[in-house]
Coordinates of C-alpha atoms (C1' of nucleotides) in Angstrom, one line a residue:
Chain B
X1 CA 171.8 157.7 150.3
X2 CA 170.1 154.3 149.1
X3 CA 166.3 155.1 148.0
X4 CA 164.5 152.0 150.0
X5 CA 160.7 152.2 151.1
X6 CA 161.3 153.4 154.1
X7 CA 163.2 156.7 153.0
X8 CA 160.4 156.9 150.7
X9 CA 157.7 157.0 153.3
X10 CA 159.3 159.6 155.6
X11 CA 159.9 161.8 153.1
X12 CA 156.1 161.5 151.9
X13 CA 155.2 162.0 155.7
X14 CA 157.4 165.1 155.8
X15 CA 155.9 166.2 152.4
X16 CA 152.3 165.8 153.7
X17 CA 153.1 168.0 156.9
X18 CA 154.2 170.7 154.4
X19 CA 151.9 171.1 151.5
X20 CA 148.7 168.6 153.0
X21 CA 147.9 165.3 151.1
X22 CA 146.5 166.7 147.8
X23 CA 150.4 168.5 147.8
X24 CA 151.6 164.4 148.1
X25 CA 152.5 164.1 144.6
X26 CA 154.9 161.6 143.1
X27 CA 156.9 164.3 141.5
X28 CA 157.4 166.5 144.4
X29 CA 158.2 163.7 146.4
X30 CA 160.4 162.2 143.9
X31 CA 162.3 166.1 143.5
X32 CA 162.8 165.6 147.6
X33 CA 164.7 162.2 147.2
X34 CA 167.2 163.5 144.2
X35 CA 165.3 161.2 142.1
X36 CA 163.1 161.2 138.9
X37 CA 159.2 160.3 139.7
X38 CA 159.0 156.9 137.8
X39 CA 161.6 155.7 140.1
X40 CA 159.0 155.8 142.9
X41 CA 157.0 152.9 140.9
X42 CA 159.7 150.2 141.1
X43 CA 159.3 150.5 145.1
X44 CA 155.6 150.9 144.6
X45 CA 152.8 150.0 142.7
X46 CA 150.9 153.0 142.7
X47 CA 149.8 156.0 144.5
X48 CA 147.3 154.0 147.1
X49 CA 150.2 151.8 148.2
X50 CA 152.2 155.3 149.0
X51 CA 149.2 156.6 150.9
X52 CA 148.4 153.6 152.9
X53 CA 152.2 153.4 154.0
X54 CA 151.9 157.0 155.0
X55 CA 148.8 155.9 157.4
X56 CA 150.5 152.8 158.6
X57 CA 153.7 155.6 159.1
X58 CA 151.3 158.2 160.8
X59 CA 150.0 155.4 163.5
X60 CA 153.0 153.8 164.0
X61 CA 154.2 157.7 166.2
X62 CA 151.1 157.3 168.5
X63 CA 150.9 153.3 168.8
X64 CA 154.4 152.5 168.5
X65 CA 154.1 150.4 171.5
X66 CA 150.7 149.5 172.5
X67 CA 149.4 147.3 175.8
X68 CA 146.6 146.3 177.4
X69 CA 144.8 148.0 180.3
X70 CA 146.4 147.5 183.9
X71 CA 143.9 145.1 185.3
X72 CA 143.2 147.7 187.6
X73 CA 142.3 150.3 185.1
X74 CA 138.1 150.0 184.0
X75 CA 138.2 149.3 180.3
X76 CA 136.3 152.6 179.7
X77 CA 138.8 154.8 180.4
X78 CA 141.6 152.7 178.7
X79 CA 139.3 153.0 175.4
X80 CA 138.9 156.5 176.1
X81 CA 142.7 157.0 176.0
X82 CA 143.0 155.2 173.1
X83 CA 140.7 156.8 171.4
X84 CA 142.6 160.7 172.2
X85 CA 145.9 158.8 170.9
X86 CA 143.9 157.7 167.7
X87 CA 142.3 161.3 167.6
X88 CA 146.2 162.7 168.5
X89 CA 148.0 160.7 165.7
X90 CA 145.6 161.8 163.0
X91 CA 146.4 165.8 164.5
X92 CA 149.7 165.5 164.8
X93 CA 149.8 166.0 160.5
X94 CA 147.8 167.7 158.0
X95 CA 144.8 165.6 156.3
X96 CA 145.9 162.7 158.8
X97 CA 142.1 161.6 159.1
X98 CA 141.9 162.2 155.0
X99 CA 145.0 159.8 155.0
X100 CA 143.6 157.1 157.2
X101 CA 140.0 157.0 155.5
X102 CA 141.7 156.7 152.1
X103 CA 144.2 154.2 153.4
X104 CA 143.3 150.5 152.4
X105 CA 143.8 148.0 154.5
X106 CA 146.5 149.7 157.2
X107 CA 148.1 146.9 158.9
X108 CA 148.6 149.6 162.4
X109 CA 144.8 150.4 161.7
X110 CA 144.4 146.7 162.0
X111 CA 146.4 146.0 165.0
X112 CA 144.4 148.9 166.9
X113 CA 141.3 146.8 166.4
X114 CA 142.6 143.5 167.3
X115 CA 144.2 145.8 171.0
X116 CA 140.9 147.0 171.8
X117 CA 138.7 144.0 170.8
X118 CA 140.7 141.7 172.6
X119 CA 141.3 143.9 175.5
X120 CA 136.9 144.2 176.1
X121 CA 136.8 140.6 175.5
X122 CA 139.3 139.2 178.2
X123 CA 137.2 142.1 180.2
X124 CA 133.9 139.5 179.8
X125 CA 132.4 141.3 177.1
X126 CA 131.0 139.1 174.2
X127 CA 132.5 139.3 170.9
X128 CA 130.3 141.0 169.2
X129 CA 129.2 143.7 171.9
X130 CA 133.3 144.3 171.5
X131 CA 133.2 144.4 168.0
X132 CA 130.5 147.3 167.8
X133 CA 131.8 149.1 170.4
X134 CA 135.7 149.4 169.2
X135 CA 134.1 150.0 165.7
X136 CA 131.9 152.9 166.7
X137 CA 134.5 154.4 168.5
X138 CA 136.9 154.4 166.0
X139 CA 134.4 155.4 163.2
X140 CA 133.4 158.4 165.3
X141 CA 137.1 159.5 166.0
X142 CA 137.8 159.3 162.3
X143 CA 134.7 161.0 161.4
X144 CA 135.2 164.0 164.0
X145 CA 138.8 164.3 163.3
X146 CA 138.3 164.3 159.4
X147 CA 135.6 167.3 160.1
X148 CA 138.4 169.0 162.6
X149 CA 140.5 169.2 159.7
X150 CA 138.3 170.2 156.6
X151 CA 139.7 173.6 155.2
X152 CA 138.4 176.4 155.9
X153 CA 135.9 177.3 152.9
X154 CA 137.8 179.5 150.6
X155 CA 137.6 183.0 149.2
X156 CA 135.3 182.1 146.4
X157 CA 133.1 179.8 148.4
X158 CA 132.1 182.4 150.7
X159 CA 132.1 184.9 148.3
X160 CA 127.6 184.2 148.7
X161 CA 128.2 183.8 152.1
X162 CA 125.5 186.1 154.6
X163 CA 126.0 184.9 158.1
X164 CA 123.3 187.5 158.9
X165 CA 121.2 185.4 156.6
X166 CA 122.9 182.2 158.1
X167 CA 121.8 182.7 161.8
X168 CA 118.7 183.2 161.0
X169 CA 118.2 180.7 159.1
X170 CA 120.3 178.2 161.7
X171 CA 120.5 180.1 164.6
X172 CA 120.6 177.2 167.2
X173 CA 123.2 175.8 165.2
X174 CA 125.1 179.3 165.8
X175 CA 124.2 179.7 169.2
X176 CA 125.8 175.9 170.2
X177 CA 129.1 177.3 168.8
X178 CA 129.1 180.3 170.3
X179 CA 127.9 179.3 173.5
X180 CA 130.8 176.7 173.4
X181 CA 133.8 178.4 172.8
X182 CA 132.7 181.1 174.9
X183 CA 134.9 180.3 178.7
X184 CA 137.7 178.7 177.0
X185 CA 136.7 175.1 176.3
X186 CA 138.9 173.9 173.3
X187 CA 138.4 171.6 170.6
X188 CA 140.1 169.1 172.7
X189 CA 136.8 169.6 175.3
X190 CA 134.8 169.2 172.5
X191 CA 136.2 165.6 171.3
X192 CA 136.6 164.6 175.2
X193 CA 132.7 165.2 175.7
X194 CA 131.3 163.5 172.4
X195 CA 133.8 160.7 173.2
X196 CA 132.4 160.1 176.9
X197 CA 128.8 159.8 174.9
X198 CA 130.0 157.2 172.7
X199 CA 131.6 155.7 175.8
X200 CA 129.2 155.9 178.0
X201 CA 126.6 154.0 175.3
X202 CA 129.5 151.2 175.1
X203 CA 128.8 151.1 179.0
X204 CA 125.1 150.2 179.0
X205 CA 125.7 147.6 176.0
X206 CA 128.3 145.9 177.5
X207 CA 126.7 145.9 180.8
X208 CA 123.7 145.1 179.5
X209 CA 125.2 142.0 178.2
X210 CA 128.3 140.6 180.3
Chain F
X1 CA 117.7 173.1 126.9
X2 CA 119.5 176.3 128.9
X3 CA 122.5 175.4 130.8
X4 CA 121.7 176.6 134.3
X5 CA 123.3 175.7 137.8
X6 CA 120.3 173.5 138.4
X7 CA 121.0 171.3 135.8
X8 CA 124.4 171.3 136.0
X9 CA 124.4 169.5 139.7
X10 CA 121.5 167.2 138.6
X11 CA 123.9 166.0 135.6
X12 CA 126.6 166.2 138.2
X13 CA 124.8 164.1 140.5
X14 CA 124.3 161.1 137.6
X15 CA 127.8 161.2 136.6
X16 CA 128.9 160.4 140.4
X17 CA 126.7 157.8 140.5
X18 CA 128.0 156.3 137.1
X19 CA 131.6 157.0 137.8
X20 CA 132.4 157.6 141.2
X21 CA 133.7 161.1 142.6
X22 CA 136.9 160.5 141.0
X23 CA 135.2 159.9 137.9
X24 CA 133.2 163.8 138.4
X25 CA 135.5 165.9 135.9
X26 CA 134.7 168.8 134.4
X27 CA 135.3 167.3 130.9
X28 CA 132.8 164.5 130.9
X29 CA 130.2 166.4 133.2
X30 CA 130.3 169.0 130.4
X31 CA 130.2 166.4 127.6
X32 CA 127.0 165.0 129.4
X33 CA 125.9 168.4 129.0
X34 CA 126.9 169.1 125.7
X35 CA 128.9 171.7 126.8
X36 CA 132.6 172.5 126.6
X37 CA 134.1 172.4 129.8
X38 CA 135.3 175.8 130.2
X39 CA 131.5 176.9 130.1
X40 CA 130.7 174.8 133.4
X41 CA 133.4 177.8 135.0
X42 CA 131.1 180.3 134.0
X43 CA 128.1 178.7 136.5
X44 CA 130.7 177.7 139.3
X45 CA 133.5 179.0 140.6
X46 CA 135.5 176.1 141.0
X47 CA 135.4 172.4 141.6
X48 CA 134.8 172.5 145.7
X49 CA 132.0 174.4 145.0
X50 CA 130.6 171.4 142.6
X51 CA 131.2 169.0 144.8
X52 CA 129.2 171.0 147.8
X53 CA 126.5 171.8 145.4
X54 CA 126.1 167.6 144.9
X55 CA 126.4 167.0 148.5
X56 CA 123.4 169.5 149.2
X57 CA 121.6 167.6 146.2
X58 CA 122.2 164.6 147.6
X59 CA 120.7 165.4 150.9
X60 CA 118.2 167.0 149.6
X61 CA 116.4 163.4 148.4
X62 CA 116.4 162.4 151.7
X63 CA 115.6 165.4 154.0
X64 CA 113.4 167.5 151.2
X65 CA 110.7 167.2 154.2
X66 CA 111.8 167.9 157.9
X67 CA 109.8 167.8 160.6
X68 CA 110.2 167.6 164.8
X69 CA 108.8 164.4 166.1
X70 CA 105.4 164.4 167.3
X71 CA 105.3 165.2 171.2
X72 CA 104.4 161.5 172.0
X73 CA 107.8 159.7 170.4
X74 CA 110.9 159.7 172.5
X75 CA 113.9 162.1 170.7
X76 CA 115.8 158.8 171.2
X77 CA 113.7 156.8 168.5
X78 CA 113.2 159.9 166.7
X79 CA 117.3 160.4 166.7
X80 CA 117.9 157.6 165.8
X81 CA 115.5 157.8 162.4
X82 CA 117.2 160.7 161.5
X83 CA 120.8 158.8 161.3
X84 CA 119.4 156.3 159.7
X85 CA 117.9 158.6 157.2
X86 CA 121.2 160.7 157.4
X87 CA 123.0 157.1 156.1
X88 CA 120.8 156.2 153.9
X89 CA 121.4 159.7 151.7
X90 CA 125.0 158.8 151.8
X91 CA 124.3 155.4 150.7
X92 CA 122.1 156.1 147.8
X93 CA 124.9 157.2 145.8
X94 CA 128.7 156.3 145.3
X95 CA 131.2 157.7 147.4
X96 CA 128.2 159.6 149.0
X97 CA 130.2 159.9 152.5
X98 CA 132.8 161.3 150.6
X99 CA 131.0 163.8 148.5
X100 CA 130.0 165.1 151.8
X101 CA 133.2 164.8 153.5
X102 CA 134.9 166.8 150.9
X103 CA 131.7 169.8 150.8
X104 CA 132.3 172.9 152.0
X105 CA 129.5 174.3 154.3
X106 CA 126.6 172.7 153.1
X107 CA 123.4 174.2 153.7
X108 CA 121.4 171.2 153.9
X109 CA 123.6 169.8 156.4
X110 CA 123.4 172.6 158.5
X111 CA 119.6 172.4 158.3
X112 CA 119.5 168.7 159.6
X113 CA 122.0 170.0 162.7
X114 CA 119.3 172.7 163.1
X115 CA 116.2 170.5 163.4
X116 CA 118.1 168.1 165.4
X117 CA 119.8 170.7 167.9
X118 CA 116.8 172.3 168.1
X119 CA 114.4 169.2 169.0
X120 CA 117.0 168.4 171.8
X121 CA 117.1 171.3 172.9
X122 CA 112.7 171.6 173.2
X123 CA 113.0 168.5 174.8
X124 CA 114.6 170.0 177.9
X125 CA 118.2 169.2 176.8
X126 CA 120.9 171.7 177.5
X127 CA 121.9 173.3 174.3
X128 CA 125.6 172.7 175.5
X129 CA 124.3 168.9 175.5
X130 CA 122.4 169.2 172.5
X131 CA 125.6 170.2 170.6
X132 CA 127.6 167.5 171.6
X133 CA 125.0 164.4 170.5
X134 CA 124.3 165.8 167.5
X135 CA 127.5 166.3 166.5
X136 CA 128.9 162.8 168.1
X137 CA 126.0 161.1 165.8
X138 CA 126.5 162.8 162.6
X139 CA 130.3 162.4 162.5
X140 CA 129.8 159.1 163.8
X141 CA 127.2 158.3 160.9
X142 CA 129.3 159.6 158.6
X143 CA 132.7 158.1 159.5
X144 CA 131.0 155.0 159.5
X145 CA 129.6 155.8 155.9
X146 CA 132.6 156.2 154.7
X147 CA 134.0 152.8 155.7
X148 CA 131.3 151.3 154.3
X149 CA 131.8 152.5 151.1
X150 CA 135.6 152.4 151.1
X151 CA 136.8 150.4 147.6
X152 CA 137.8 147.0 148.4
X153 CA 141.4 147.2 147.8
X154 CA 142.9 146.3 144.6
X155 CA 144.7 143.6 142.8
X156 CA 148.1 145.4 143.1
X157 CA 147.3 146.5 147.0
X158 CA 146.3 142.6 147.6
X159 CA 149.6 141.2 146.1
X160 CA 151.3 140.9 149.4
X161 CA 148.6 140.2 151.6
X162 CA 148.1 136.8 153.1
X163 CA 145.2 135.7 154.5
X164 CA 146.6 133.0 157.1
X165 CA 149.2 135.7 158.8
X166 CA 146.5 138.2 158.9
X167 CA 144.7 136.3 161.1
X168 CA 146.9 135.0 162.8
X169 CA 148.2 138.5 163.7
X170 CA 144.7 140.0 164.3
X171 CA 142.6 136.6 165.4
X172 CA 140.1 138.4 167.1
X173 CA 139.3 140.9 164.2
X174 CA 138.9 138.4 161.7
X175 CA 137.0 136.0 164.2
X176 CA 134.5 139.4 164.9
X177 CA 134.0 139.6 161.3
X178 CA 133.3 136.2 160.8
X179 CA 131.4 135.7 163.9
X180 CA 128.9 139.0 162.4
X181 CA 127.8 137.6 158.9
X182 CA 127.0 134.0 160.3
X183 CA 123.1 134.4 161.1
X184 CA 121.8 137.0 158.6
X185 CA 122.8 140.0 159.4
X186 CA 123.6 142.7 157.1
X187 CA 125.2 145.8 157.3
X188 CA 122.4 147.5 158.1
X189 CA 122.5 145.9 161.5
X190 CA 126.0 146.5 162.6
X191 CA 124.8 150.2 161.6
X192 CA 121.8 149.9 163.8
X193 CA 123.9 148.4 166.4
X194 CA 126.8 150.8 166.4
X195 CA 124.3 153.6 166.7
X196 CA 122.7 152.5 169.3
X197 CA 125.8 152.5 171.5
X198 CA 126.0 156.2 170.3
X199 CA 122.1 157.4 171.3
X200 CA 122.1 155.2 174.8
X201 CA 125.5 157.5 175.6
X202 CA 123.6 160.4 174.5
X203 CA 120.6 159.6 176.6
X204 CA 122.8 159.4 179.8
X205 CA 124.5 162.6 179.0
X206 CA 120.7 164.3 178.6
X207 CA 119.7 162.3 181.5
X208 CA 121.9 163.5 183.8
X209 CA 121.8 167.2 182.4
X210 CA 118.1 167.4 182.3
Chain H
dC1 C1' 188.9 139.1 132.6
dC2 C1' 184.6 138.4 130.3
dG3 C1' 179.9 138.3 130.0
dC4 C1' 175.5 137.5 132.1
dT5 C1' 171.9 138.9 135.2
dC6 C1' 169.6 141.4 138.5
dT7 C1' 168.6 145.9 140.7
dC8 C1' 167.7 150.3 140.3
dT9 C1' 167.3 154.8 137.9
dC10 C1' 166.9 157.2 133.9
dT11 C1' 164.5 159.8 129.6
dA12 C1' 160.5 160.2 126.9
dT13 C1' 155.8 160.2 126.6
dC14 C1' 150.7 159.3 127.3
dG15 C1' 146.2 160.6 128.4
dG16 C1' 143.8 163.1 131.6
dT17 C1' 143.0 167.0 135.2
dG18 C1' 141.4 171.9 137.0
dA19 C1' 141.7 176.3 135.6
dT20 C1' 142.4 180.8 132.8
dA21 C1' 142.6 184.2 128.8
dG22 C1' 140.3 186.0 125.5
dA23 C1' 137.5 185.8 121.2
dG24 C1' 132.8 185.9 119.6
dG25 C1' 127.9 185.0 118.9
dG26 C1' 123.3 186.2 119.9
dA27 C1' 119.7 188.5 122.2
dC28 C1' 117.9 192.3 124.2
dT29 C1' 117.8 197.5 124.9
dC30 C1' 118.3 202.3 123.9
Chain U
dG1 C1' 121.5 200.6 114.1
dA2 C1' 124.7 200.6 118.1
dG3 C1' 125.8 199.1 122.4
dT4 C1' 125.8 196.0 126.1
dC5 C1' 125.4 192.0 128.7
dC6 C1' 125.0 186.9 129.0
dC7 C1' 126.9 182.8 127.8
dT8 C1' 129.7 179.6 125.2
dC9 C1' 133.6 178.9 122.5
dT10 C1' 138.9 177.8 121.2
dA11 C1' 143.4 177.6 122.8
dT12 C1' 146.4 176.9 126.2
dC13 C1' 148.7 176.3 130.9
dA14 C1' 150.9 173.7 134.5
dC15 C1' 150.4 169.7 136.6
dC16 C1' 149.0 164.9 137.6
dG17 C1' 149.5 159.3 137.8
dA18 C1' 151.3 156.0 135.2
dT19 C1' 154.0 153.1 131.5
dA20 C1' 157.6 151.7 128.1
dG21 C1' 161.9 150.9 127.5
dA22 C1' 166.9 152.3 127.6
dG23 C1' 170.9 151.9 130.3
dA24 C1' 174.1 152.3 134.3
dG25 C1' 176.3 149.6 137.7
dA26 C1' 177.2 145.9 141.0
dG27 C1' 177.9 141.1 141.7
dC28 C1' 178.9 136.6 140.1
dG29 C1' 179.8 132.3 137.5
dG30 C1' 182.8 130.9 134.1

DNA sequence: CCGCTCTCTCTATCGGTGATAGAGGGACTC
DNA sequence: GAGTCCCTCTATCACCGATAGAGAGAGCGG
């Protein structure tokens, strides 16, 4: 089969879903295509190109297509939603948060903005209330997701590890996560209610001004 | 001068804010050392563990003193100096947001979740409640960091990018940014202005929990 | 049909990376 | 003086991103 871009990027996708994005490398990819690595650099010019097309590739699954809010529909929640497809297309592959923070300049990254910015403004809200508000939200959403997905310390790192020592040294911080996951809340709960904070803030300040 | 762990992350520390995180190698922290670089493995077990040890360095500039707010100032304003501080730390040296990103249970993070859960949570907040501000604000703060300090893209990245269809693709992004950096501002304002929307939200979710 | 050019892939190689094995020096202790 | 432990060394591994430059093959103008 012809080796074009877009072969190039699935097979980096498919590649990051196997071995995470520090297993991304041009010769494993390369191997996966029946090619030899340089080959890779006539369709790109280096390694951040690759890795921005695999952000652009990972948000194209989730915002494929992407509309505005019924008119019906209070912008709040539409946000909200937006933000759980943001939070679901980083999920749905290993270091996808890693992938989009790294990524320079994502066109679909982009286009999310210009959705939601546009969307609070034709709602009344001033430009720049709009601006903040889309930017915390998405900043947060990266910022959880990217902690979501940081490895579990490894053998050696915890090899000094007392979590006798740990709780009491941090024991509200213990008892919050205990005391969360105790009735079955998920992580998903977890996102949902620090998202409603941020939302609920983007409330007041575009009430406060429209 | 004895080659301790001590001086290894303070060398460690200078090196990232020469070169960038990329730029911390074993081979030129250990030449900065005057070491051979097989010596550092001795001290550390492997490169994560580095790169946690910096992050814990480089919070500890910031938050070397932590205290509760006196009883008189609302934990909003107090909060909200503790991002700020939080940002600052992550600011004060290259790909600071990233250094802590990429740490692995840092103890001096842990330490500001403490003294901020804990506040909340003598203020009458719900520890439940408590859990989810403080973690919506530091991922927040730090997702935002990391934007922040993203490298602008490079020449190679920028080849095939043209200004006029961007904005005519994304008008209200590029009229958002524009619109931001007229008057004055600086970034330190969009900051103060994002997190804002976050503490209101978390004062509603206190309020009507408390 | 020839020869040119453009597209794409190749081999060979560079400098750099984290990490390990194992030798050995030096100080301190019995 | 012998032994032991701490710390640093040399040598080396497998792997990484990236470049130079050769060459295969298709298409096309003559």
């Amino acid at each position: 089969m012809a080796l074009d871009r877009q072969r190039i990027v699935t097979e980096a996708v498919a590649l990051l879903d196997a071995d995470g994005l520090d297993g991304v490398t041009t010769r494993k990819l390369a191997a996966r295509l029946g090619v030899q690595s340089p080959t890779l650099y006539w369709h790109l010019p280096n390694k951040a190109a690759l890795v921005t097309a695999i952000a652009d590739a990972i948000l194209d699954q989730e915002f494929g297509d992407m509309s505005p809010p019924d008119t019906d529909q209070p912008w709040q929640v539409w946000l909200c939603g937006l933000a759980e497809r943001l939070r679901r297309a980083l999920l749905a592959h290993k270091d996808g948060a890693r992938v989009i923070s790294a990524a320079q300049l994502s066109r679909n990254m982009a286009a999310v903005s210009e959705l939601a910015m546009s969307t609070l403004v034709a709602r009344g809200i001033p430009l720049r209330q709009a601006r903040v508000i889309v930017l915390t939200v998405e900043r947060f959403t990266v910022g959880h997701v990217l902690e979501e997905q940081a490895p579990r310390p490894d053998a050696d790192t915890l090899k000094d590890f007392d979590m006798h020592t740990f709780t009491r040294q941090y024991p509200t911080v213990v008892a919050a996560v205990t005391e969360y996951f105790q009735p079955g809340r998920t992580v998903d709960d977890l996102f949902r209610e620090c998202l409603e904070v941020v939302i609920e803030g983007a409330a007041i300040k575009a009430g406060a001004a429209a």
